[in-house]
CSV table of C-alpha atoms in Angstrom, one decimal:
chain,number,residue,atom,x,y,z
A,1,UNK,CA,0.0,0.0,0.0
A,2,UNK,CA,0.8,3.4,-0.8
A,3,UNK,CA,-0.3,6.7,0.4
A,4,UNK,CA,2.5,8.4,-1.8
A,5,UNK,CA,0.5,11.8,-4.5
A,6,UNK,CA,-1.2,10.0,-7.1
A,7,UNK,CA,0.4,11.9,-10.7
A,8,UNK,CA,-3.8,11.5,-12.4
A,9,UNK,CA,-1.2,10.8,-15.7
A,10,UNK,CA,-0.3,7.5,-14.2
A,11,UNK,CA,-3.8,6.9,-13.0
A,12,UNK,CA,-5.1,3.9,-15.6
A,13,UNK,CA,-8.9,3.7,-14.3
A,14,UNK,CA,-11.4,5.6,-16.8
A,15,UNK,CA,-13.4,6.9,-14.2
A,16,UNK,CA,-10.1,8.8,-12.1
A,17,UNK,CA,-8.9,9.8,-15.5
A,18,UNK,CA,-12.1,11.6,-16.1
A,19,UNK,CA,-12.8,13.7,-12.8
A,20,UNK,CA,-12.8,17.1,-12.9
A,21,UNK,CA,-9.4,18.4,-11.8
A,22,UNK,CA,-10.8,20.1,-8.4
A,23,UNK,CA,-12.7,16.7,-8.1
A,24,UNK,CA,-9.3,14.9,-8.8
A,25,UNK,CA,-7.2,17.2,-6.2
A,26,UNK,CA,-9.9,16.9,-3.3
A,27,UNK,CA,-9.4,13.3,-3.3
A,28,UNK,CA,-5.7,12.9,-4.5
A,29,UNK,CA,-4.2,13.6,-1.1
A,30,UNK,CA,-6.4,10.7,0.4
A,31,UNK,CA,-5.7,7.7,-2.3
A,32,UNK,CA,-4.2,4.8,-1.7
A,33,UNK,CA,-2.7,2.8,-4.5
A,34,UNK,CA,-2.9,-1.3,-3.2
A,35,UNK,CA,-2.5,-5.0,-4.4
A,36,UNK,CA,-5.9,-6.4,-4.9
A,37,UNK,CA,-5.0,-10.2,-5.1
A,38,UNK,CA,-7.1,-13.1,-6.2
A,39,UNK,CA,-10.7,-13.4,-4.0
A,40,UNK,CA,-9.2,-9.7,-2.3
A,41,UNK,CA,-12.8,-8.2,-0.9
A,42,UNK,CA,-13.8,-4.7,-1.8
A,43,UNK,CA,-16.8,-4.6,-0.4
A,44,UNK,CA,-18.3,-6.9,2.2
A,45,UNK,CA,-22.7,-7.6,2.4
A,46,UNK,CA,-24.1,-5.5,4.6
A,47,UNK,CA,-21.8,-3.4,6.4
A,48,UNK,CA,-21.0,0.2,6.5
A,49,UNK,CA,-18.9,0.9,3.5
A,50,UNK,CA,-16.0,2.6,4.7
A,51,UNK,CA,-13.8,2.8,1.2
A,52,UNK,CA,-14.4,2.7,-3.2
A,53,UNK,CA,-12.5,1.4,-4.8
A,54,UNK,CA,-11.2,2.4,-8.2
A,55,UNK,CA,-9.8,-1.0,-10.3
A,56,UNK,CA,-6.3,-0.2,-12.1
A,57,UNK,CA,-5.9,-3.8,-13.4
A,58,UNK,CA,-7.7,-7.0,-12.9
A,59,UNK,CA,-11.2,-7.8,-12.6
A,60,UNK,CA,-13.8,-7.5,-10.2
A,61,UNK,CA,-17.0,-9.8,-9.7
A,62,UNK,CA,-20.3,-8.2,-7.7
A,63,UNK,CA,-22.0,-11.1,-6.8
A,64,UNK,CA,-25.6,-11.4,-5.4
A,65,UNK,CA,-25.8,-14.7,-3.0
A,66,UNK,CA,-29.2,-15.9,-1.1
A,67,UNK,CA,-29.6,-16.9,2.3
A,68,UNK,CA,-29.9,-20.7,1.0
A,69,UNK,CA,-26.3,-19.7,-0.5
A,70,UNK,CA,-26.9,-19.7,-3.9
A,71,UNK,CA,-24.4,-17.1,-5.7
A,72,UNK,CA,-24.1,-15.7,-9.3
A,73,UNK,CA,-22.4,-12.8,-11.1
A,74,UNK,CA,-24.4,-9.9,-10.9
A,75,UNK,CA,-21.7,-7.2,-12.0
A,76,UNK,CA,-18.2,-7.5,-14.2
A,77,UNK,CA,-16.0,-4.3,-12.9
A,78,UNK,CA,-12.5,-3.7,-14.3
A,79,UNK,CA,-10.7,-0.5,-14.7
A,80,UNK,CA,-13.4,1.1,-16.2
A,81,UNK,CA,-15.2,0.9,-13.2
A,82,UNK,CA,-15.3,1.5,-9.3
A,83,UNK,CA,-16.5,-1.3,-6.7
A,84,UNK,CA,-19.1,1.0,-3.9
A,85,UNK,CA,-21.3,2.7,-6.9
A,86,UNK,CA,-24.0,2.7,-4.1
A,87,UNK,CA,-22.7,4.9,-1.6
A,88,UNK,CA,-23.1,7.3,-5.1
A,89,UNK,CA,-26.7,6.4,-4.6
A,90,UNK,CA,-26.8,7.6,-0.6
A,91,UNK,CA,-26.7,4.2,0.6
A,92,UNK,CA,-24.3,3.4,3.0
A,93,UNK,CA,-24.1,-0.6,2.6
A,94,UNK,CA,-25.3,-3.4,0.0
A,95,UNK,CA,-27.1,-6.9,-0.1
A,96,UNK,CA,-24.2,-8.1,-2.4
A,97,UNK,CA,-20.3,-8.7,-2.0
A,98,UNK,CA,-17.8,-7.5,-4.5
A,99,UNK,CA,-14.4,-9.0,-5.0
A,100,UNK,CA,-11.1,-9.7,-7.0
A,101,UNK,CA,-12.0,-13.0,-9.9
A,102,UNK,CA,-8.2,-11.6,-11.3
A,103,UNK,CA,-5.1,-10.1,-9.2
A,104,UNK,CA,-4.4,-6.6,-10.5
A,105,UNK,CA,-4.3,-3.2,-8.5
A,106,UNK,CA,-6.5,-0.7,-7.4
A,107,UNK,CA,-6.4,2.5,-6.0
A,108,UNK,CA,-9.1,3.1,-2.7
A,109,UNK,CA,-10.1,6.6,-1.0
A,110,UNK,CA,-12.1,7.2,1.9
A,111,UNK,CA,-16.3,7.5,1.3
A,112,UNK,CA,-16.2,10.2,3.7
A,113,UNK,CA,-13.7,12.1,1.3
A,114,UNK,CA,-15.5,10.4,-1.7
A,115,UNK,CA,-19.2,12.0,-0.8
A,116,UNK,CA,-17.2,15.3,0.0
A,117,UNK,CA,-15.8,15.4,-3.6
A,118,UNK,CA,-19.2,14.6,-5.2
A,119,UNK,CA,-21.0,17.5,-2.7
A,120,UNK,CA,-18.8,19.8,-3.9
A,121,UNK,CA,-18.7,19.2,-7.3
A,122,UNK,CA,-21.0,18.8,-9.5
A,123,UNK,CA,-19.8,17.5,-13.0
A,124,UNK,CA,-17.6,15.2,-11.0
A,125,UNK,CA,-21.3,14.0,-9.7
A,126,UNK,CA,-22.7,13.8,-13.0
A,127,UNK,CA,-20.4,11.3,-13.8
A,128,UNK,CA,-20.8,8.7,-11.3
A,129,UNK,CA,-24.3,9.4,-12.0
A,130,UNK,CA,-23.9,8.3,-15.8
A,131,UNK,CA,-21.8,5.4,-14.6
A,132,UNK,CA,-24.4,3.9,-12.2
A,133,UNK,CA,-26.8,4.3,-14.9
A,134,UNK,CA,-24.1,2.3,-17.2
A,135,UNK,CA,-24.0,-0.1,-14.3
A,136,UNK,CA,-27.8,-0.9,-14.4
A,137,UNK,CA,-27.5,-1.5,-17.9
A,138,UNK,CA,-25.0,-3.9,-17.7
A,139,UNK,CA,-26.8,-5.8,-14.7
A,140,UNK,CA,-30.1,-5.8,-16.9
A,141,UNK,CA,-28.1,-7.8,-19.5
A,142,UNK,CA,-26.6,-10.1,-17.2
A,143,UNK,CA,-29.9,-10.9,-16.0
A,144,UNK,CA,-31.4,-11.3,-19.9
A,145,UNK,CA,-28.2,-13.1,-20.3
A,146,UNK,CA,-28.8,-15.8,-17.9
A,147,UNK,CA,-32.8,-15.8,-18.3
A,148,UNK,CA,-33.1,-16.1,-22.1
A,149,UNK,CA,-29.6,-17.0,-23.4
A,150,UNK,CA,-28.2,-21.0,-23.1
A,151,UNK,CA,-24.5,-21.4,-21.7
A,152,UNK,CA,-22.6,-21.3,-25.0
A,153,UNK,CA,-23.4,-17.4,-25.8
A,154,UNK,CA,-23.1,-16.5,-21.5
A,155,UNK,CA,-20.0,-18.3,-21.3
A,156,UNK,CA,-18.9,-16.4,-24.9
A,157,UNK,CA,-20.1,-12.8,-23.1
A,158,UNK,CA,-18.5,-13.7,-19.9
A,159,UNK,CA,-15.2,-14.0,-21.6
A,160,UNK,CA,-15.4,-11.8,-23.8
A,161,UNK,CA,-15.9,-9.1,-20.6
A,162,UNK,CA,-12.6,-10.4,-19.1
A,163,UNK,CA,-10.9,-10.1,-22.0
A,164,UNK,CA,-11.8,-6.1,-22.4
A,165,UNK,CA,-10.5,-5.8,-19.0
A,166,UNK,CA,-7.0,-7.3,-19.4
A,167,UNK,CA,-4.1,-6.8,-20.9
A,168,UNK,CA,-3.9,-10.1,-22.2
A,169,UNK,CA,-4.9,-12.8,-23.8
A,170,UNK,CA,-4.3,-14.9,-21.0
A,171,UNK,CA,-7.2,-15.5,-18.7
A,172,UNK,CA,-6.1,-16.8,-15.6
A,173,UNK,CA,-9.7,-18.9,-14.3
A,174,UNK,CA,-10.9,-22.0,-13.3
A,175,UNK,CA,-13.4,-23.9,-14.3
A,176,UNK,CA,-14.9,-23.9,-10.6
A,177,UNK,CA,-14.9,-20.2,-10.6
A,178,UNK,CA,-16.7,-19.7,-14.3
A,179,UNK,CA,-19.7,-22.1,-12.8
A,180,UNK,CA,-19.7,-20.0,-9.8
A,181,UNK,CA,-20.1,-16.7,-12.1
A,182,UNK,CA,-22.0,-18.2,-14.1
A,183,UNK,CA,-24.1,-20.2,-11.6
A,184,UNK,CA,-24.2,-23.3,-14.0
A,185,UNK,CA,-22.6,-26.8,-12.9
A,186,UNK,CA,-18.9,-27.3,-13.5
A,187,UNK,CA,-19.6,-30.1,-15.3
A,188,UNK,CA,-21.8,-28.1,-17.9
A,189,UNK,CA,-18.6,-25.1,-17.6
A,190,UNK,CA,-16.1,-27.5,-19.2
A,191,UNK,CA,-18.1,-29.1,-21.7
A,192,UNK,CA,-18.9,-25.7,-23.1
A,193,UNK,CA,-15.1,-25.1,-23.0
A,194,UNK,CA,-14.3,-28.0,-24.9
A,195,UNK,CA,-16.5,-27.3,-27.4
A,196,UNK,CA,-15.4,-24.0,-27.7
A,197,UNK,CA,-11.9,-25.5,-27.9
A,198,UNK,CA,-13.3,-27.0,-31.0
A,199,UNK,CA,-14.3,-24.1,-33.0
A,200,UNK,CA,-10.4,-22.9,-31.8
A,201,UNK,CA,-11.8,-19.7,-30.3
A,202,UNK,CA,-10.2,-20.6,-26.7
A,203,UNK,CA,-7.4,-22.7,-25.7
A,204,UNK,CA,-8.2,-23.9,-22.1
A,205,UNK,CA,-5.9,-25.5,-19.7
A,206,UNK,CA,-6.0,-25.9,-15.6
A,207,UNK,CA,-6.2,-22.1,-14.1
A,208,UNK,CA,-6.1,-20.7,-17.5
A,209,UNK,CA,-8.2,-19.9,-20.4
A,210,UNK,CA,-6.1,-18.6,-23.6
A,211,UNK,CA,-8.5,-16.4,-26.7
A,212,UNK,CA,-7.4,-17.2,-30.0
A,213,UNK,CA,-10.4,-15.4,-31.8
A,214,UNK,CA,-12.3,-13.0,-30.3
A,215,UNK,CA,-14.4,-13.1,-33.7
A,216,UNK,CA,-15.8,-16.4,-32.9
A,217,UNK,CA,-16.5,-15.3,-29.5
A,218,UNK,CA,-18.7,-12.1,-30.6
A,219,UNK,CA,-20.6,-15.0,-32.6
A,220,UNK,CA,-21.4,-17.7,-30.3
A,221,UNK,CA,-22.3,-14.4,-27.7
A,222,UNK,CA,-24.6,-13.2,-30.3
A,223,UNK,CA,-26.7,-10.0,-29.1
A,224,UNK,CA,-26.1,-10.9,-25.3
A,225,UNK,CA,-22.8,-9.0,-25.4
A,226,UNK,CA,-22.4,-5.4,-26.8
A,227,UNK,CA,-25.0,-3.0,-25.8
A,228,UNK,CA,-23.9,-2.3,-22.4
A,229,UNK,CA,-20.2,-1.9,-23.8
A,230,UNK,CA,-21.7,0.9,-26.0
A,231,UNK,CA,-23.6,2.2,-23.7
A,232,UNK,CA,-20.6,2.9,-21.8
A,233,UNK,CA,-19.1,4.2,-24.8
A,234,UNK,CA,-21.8,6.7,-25.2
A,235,UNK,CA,-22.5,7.5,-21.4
A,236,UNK,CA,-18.9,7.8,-20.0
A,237,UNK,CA,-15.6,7.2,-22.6
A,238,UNK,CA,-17.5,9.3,-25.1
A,239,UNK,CA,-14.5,9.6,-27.4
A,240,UNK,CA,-12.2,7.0,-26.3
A,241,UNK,CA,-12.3,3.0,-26.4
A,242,UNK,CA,-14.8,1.5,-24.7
A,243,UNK,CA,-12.3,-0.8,-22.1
């Protein structure tokens, strides 16, 4: 961890990039630049939120769970993103959990001194506003995704969301944690890998998942995946990439 000033020109999350520069200032002196490793959590289920979180690399899962313990994927955050969109909303915990599916970094500031920044400013609040409304968007699809879509084009959309959020294409997963995401069986995880193997759009091995062609990806996925990408395009890059 690091409480050393923050240059915003080394800053790689969209979100940081795009403050206002008295926004950016306000909070600079409170960042903190930190490892996020693998299953790291950002924000635990109902408890007082006391940081955000703003992801530099890696990728971060929000994941809805019930009481019976059934989990799934509800939200896909990389470093387009920030994990504790709701404290944006004035509420000061959540229902769901949000943690590291791949190691990277992050930078993390106080919500006291994140609220003050958004109170004070109020372009710098009009864009956290357009990113939770991004946000919803993307958990509506998730949630057509897994109502109306089979496991070929979910699985296709759910790697082709890690692969805009990595520098790589090297996906460092496991089949265990895919199901879980995806809340299918592991059984039904690799066969879908395998067959995906087949078409030679993915080379999978044990903790790994390598894309060879992301054009045969976009086609098994179909229409699940893109409109929440270019919704983010429209509501918050505007004229840059999308991830």
């Amino acid at each position: 961890m690091s409480f050393m000033t923050i240059d915003r020109l080394k800053v790689t999350n969209h979100l940081l990039k795009r403050l206002p520069e008295a926004a950016y200032r306000t909070l600079q002196p409170h960042m903190e630049r930190m490892d996020l490793p693998l299953r790291h959590s950002l924000i635990t289920p109902n408890r007082r939120t006391e940081f955000v979180y703003f992801v530099e690399s890696g990728i971060a899962s929000v994941v809805a769970k019930s009481e019976s313990g059934q989990s799934v994927e509800v939200g896909h955050l990389g470093r387009e993103a920030m994990a504790g969109g709701h404290v944006i909303l004035k509420a000061d915990r959540t229902p769901t959990s949000t943690y590291m599916q791949v190691a990277g970094e992050g930078i993390r500031i106080p919500v006291v001194v994140f609220n003050k920044a958004l109170a004070t400013n109020e372009d710098a609040l009009d864009l956290f506003l357009r990113f939770m409304q991004y946000l919803s968007i993307q958990v509506a699809q998730s949630a057509l995704a897994n109502a109306r879509y089979d496991v070929p084009a979910r699985l296709a959309r759910w790697l082709l969301m890690s692969h805009d959020r990595v520098d790589s294409d090297d996906l460092p997963l496991t089949h265990e944690f895919l199901a879980l995401m995806l809340g299918v069986r592991r059984s039904g995880v690799t066969d879908q890998l395998h067959i995906a193997e087949g078409l030679h759009a993915i080379k999978a091995t044990r903790g790994n998942i390598r894309i060879l062609d992301r054009g045969k990806l976009m086609q098994i996925a179909g229409d699940s995946y893109g409109l929440s990408e270019r919704e983010y395009a429209r509501l918050v890059a505007v004229d840059e990439p999308v991830m």
